[in-house]
Each structure stands twice: as C-alpha cells, then as structure tokens.
Amino acid sequence: MAGGANGDMAGNGSGGNGRATVFRGIAELVLDAKGRLAVPARHREGLAGAGNGHVIVTADPSGCLLIYPMAAWEPIEARLMALSSFDERSRSIQRLIVGHADEVELDAAGRILVPPALRRYAALERRVALVGQGRKLELWDEARWQAQVAKSIAFPGELPPELEGLSL
C-alpha cells in the first residue's frame, strides 16, 4: 500500500479502495492545554472512516495508549469480553483494556480529546509520539517512547522463533 503523498511509507486510511487501513510511521506531536491531539492528516480518514468520526482510545499494558478505528476495535472488544470471568488473568486484562476504553470523536479540526484518566495512565504531558502499528496507533509520552526505542535497539537475547529467516 502506498504511503503519504510525498511517497513515504507513513501509511494512511483505505482511501475508499477497499483495502484495510494500515497505520505506519512515527509522528512527534504536542498535546494542547486541553489534552487534545491533532491527528496527522495521513491518519484521519483511516481512523474516522468506518466509525462516523468515532475512535477508541484505551490503555496498553506497556504504558502507552492504543487508538483504534471503531471497526478494528469492535472484534477485539468482543474477543476480550468472551474470555472467562473466572480466570483472574483474563479479568485483569479486561479491566485494563476494556475498562479504560473510551469512545472519542475526531473533531472538525482533526483532533481527539485524550481523556484525563488515560493521559494520567500513560503519563502524557505535552510532547508525545504517535506510532503506527498496522491496524492501530500507539500514543506514547515522548520520554517513554525514547526509552522503548533504546530498549528495542539493545534487543537482549536471541530473536523470537517467529522472526527467524525474516529478511528486511
């Protein structure tokens, strides 16, 4: 799938071509004083398209936030809620991911309001990184993101078996 207008592989929405939305690339952004995030233009259609401008923002166990188009979120939520409520690990992940899930609207200026509880969870102050992850976006505090990148570069140990033989 082609990236943005400048030929990069930043990714965007389906653009009406029938293909699934794929989010790629990193954008360094700033939350405004009210906690609003201006979503880069290349991601707006993909986020808002099938959900009439509504998207889901939720917590991720790694300390960032996840931003899903409504169509991508609904099957995930259904699978999570189908897990046994008798298993404490399942209940914990339901509490974290579904319990924190908040439906927000992309406004006319292409911004979403990141709810205060989620901003606190992810320690989002002002400077943030929006990271494309295929069917979703991750929203990181800039310092946490830099630490995550440093950790990924160090890559302790051997590659997971799923990556053996992968050529980039």
Coordinates of C-alpha atoms in Angstrom, one line a residue:
M1 CA 0.0 0.0 0.0
A2 CA 1.4 3.4 -0.9
G3 CA 2.2 5.8 1.8
G4 CA 1.5 9.5 2.0
A5 CA 1.5 12.0 -0.9
N6 CA 5.3 12.5 -0.6
G7 CA 5.9 8.8 -1.3
D8 CA 6.9 7.9 2.2
M9 CA 5.6 4.7 3.8
A10 CA 3.8 6.6 6.5
G11 CA 0.5 4.9 5.7
N12 CA -3.0 6.2 5.7
G13 CA -6.6 5.1 5.5
S14 CA -8.1 2.8 3.0
G15 CA -9.0 5.8 0.8
G16 CA -12.1 4.0 -0.4
N17 CA -10.1 1.4 -2.3
G18 CA -11.5 -1.4 -0.2
R19 CA -8.2 -2.3 1.5
A20 CA -7.9 -2.4 5.2
T21 CA -6.4 0.7 7.0
V22 CA -2.7 0.3 7.8
F23 CA -1.1 2.8 10.1
R24 CA 2.7 3.3 9.7
G25 CA 5.3 5.7 10.7
I26 CA 6.0 7.9 13.7
A27 CA 4.8 11.5 14.3
E28 CA 6.2 13.6 17.1
L29 CA 3.3 15.8 18.3
V30 CA 2.2 18.1 21.1
L31 CA -0.9 17.8 23.2
D32 CA -2.6 21.1 23.7
A33 CA -3.6 22.6 27.1
K34 CA -6.9 20.8 27.0
G35 CA -5.3 17.4 26.2
R36 CA -6.3 17.4 22.5
L37 CA -4.2 15.6 20.0
A38 CA -4.1 16.8 16.4
V39 CA -4.1 13.6 14.4
P40 CA -1.8 13.8 11.3
A41 CA -3.8 14.2 8.1
R42 CA -2.5 11.0 6.7
H43 CA -4.2 9.0 9.5
R44 CA -7.5 10.9 9.8
E45 CA -9.5 9.1 7.2
G46 CA -8.3 5.7 8.3
L47 CA -9.2 6.4 12.0
A48 CA -12.6 8.0 11.4
G49 CA -13.9 6.4 8.2
A50 CA -16.0 3.4 9.3
G51 CA -16.9 4.9 12.7
N52 CA -18.5 8.2 11.7
G53 CA -15.6 10.1 13.3
H54 CA -15.6 8.0 16.5
V55 CA -12.5 6.1 17.6
I56 CA -11.5 4.2 20.7
V57 CA -8.6 5.2 23.0
T58 CA -7.6 2.6 25.6
A59 CA -4.7 1.6 27.9
D60 CA -2.0 -0.8 26.9
P61 CA 0.0 -2.9 29.4
S62 CA 3.2 -1.4 28.1
G63 CA 2.3 2.0 29.4
C64 CA 1.1 3.7 26.2
L65 CA -2.3 4.3 24.8
L66 CA -3.9 2.4 21.9
I67 CA -6.0 4.3 19.3
Y68 CA -8.3 2.1 17.2
P69 CA -10.7 2.8 14.4
M70 CA -14.1 1.7 15.6
A71 CA -14.3 -1.1 13.0
A72 CA -10.9 -2.6 14.2
W73 CA -11.8 -2.2 17.9
E74 CA -15.2 -4.0 18.0
P75 CA -13.9 -7.5 17.2
I76 CA -11.1 -7.1 19.8
E77 CA -13.6 -6.0 22.4
A78 CA -15.8 -8.9 21.6
R79 CA -13.0 -11.4 22.0
L80 CA -11.8 -9.9 25.3
M81 CA -15.3 -10.0 26.7
A82 CA -15.8 -13.6 25.6
L83 CA -12.9 -14.6 27.9
S84 CA -13.8 -16.4 31.2
S85 CA -14.6 -14.0 34.0
F86 CA -13.5 -16.8 36.4
D87 CA -9.8 -16.5 35.2
E88 CA -8.1 -13.7 37.2
R89 CA -5.6 -13.0 34.4
S90 CA -8.4 -12.6 31.9
R91 CA -10.4 -10.3 34.2
S92 CA -7.3 -8.2 34.8
I93 CA -6.7 -7.7 31.0
Q94 CA -10.4 -7.0 30.6
R95 CA -10.3 -4.3 33.3
L96 CA -7.3 -2.7 31.8
I97 CA -8.1 -2.7 28.1
V98 CA -12.0 -2.7 28.0
G99 CA -12.4 -0.9 31.3
H100 CA -10.2 2.0 30.1
A101 CA -11.6 2.1 26.6
D102 CA -13.1 5.4 25.8
E103 CA -15.0 6.4 22.6
V104 CA -13.9 9.8 21.4
E105 CA -14.8 11.9 18.4
L106 CA -12.4 13.3 15.8
D107 CA -13.5 16.9 15.6
A108 CA -13.7 19.1 12.5
A109 CA -10.1 20.2 13.0
G110 CA -8.9 16.6 13.1
R111 CA -8.3 16.4 16.8
I112 CA -9.2 14.0 19.5
L113 CA -9.5 14.7 23.2
V114 CA -7.4 12.2 25.1
P115 CA -9.4 11.6 28.3
P116 CA -7.7 12.8 31.6
A117 CA -7.7 9.3 33.1
L118 CA -5.9 7.9 30.1
R119 CA -3.5 10.8 30.0
R120 CA -2.6 10.0 33.6
Y121 CA -2.2 6.3 32.9
A122 CA 0.3 6.9 30.1
A123 CA 2.0 9.9 31.8
L124 CA 1.2 12.1 28.8
E125 CA 2.2 15.6 29.5
R126 CA 2.8 17.7 26.4
R127 CA 5.3 16.1 23.9
V128 CA 4.1 12.7 22.6
A129 CA 4.9 10.2 19.9
L130 CA 2.1 8.7 17.7
V131 CA 3.4 5.4 16.3
G132 CA 1.7 3.4 13.5
Q133 CA 1.2 -0.3 14.4
G134 CA -0.8 -1.7 11.5
R135 CA -4.5 -1.7 12.5
K136 CA -3.9 0.7 15.4
L137 CA -1.9 3.6 16.6
E138 CA 0.1 3.8 19.8
L139 CA 0.4 7.1 21.7
W140 CA 3.4 7.4 23.9
D141 CA 4.9 10.0 26.2
E142 CA 7.9 11.2 24.3
A143 CA 10.4 10.2 27.0
R144 CA 8.8 6.8 27.4
W145 CA 8.9 6.3 23.7
Q146 CA 12.6 7.1 23.5
A147 CA 13.2 4.6 26.3
Q148 CA 11.2 2.0 24.4
V149 CA 13.2 2.6 21.3
A150 CA 16.5 2.3 23.2
K151 CA 15.3 -1.0 24.7
S152 CA 14.3 -2.3 21.2
I153 CA 17.7 -1.4 19.8
A154 CA 19.5 -3.2 22.6
F155 CA 17.4 -6.3 21.8
P156 CA 18.6 -8.7 24.5
G157 CA 18.9 -12.4 23.7
E158 CA 18.0 -14.2 20.6
L159 CA 15.3 -13.4 18.1
P160 CA 11.9 -14.9 18.7
P161 CA 11.4 -18.1 16.6
E162 CA 8.7 -16.3 14.5
L163 CA 11.4 -13.9 13.2
E164 CA 14.0 -16.4 12.2
G165 CA 14.6 -16.3 8.5
L166 CA 12.9 -12.9 8.1
S167 CA 14.8 -10.6 5.7
L168 CA 14.3 -6.9 5.7

